[in-house]
Amino acid sequence: MTNRFYLFAFAMSALMAGCGRPETKTPAAPTAPKKPELMAPFRFHKLIEVSPGQSYDVLSWGRGAEEAGSFMILHSDSSAIKYTTTTGDLDGAIIDVYNSDMDVDGNPEILIQAKSKDTTNYTSIYAFEFNDNSKANKLDFPKLTSSQRKGYRGNDNFYIRDGKLMREFPIFNGTGKEAKPSGAKRQLEYGLRGNEFTVKQLSKDSTDVSNKTSNNQPAKADEKKSSDKQSSSSSKSSKKKHKRHRG
């Protein structure tokens, strides 16, 4: 009887201890915060913080056709309590936005890259420089020259390196639908001087190089012909000298 009592008491105490123990829950895996979705009519947004208190919100907006619209640059100067808006018409859709100080004057430049509807230029750049008074000065981005355009079919890649705007694109051989990638790339470096862009080509133009090699081939052939002529003329003169000596 005593043993049964002890067994019963032990079982009850174990049951009570199990009921009082808190349940251990497996911690849920942390989920990445969702990127806030833009509500119509806005299509693109990127925040660029130049310095503490200096930020630029770049947005594109428009209803209807995707290849047309407008852009806005919202400059927030929280230290001076100044807020300005810069707007403009947009050709195509915004691909990316870049920030730099190419002329190293302390005034930031905001560069908007858009995929152009123009099948010749392919890319549109909207550039602005902001001064101390939060005023936006529009900068005219230069178009490709005839030599820079050789073999150009778009697919531009822009990025900032050492404070300069870099541009790379593949070079194609041929024209129209028969154009094929050559495997080479052209690289351009854009700077700023006196509110005007400067352009420097950092890589050789592969189309010019191929033309030079093809142009050099007939030149070598001409040199060979001239050397053959000189050797034949010298042999003739030597024969004449031998004849005179015999006489």
Short mmCIF file of C-alpha atoms in Angstrom, two decimals, residues 7-97:
data_model
loop_
_atom_site.label_atom_id
_atom_site.label_comp_id
_atom_site.label_asym_id
_atom_site.label_seq_id
_atom_site.Cartn_x
_atom_site.Cartn_y
_atom_site.Cartn_z
CA LEU A 7 4.40 5.71 -7.04
CA PHE A 8 1.17 7.68 -7.36
CA ALA A 9 2.71 10.78 -5.74
CA PHE A 10 5.80 10.56 -8.03
CA ALA A 11 3.61 10.31 -11.15
CA MET A 12 1.50 13.31 -10.11
CA SER A 13 4.56 15.48 -9.38
CA ALA A 14 6.08 14.61 -12.77
CA LEU A 15 2.80 15.47 -14.52
CA MET A 16 2.55 18.81 -12.72
CA ALA A 17 6.16 19.68 -13.58
CA GLY A 18 5.51 18.92 -17.25
CA CYS A 19 2.41 21.09 -17.32
CA GLY A 20 4.19 24.03 -15.72
CA ARG A 21 7.18 24.00 -18.15
CA PRO A 22 6.81 26.62 -20.93
CA GLU A 23 6.69 25.34 -24.49
CA THR A 24 9.79 25.96 -26.58
CA LYS A 25 8.93 27.41 -29.99
CA THR A 26 11.29 27.30 -32.96
CA PRO A 27 12.24 30.88 -33.88
CA ALA A 28 10.99 31.89 -37.31
CA ALA A 29 13.56 32.75 -39.94
CA PRO A 30 13.91 36.52 -40.39
CA THR A 31 12.26 37.77 -43.55
CA ALA A 32 13.83 40.51 -45.64
CA PRO A 33 11.82 43.70 -45.62
CA LYS A 34 9.85 44.15 -48.81
CA LYS A 35 10.78 47.00 -51.06
CA PRO A 36 7.91 49.50 -51.03
CA GLU A 37 5.98 49.36 -54.25
CA LEU A 38 5.44 52.53 -56.22
CA MET A 39 1.88 53.57 -56.71
CA ALA A 40 0.66 54.85 -60.06
CA PRO A 41 1.44 57.15 -61.75
CA PHE A 42 5.04 56.74 -60.40
CA ARG A 43 7.31 54.20 -62.13
CA PHE A 44 10.83 54.69 -60.76
CA HIS A 45 12.40 55.97 -57.54
CA LYS A 46 15.96 56.18 -56.27
CA LEU A 47 17.29 58.02 -53.22
CA ILE A 48 20.78 59.52 -53.41
CA GLU A 49 22.32 60.88 -50.21
CA VAL A 50 25.20 63.18 -51.08
CA SER A 51 26.01 64.18 -47.49
CA PRO A 52 24.21 64.34 -44.13
CA GLY A 53 21.12 66.47 -44.64
CA GLN A 54 21.58 66.58 -48.43
CA SER A 55 19.46 64.04 -50.31
CA TYR A 56 17.96 63.75 -53.78
CA ASP A 57 14.88 61.67 -54.59
CA VAL A 58 14.68 60.94 -58.32
CA LEU A 59 11.31 59.77 -59.63
CA SER A 60 9.64 59.17 -62.97
CA TRP A 61 5.92 59.31 -63.50
CA GLY A 62 3.23 59.25 -66.16
CA ARG A 63 0.10 57.37 -67.14
CA GLY A 64 -0.44 55.60 -70.42
CA ALA A 65 2.50 54.86 -72.73
CA GLU A 66 5.62 53.52 -71.02
CA GLU A 67 8.00 55.17 -73.50
CA ALA A 68 6.95 58.70 -72.50
CA GLY A 69 6.63 60.54 -69.21
CA SER A 70 8.41 63.00 -66.92
CA PHE A 71 11.02 62.98 -64.19
CA MET A 72 11.35 64.82 -60.88
CA ILE A 73 14.39 65.53 -58.73
CA LEU A 74 13.34 66.36 -55.16
CA HIS A 75 16.24 68.02 -53.34
CA SER A 76 15.98 68.01 -49.55
CA ASP A 77 18.35 70.30 -47.64
CA SER A 78 17.26 69.52 -44.09
CA SER A 79 20.06 71.56 -42.50
CA ALA A 80 18.98 74.80 -44.21
CA ILE A 81 15.30 73.77 -44.35
CA LYS A 82 15.20 74.13 -48.13
CA TYR A 83 13.24 71.87 -50.46
CA THR A 84 13.32 72.29 -54.24
CA THR A 85 11.89 70.40 -57.20
CA THR A 86 13.40 70.01 -60.67
CA THR A 87 11.26 68.51 -63.44
CA GLY A 88 11.60 67.68 -67.12
CA ASP A 89 10.20 65.59 -69.97
CA LEU A 90 11.45 62.03 -70.21
CA ASP A 91 12.24 60.12 -73.40
CA GLY A 92 11.91 56.44 -72.54
CA ALA A 93 12.23 54.71 -69.16
CA ILE A 94 14.83 55.49 -66.48
CA ILE A 95 17.52 52.80 -66.22
CA ASP A 96 19.59 54.25 -63.36
CA VAL A 97 20.71 57.48 -61.64
#
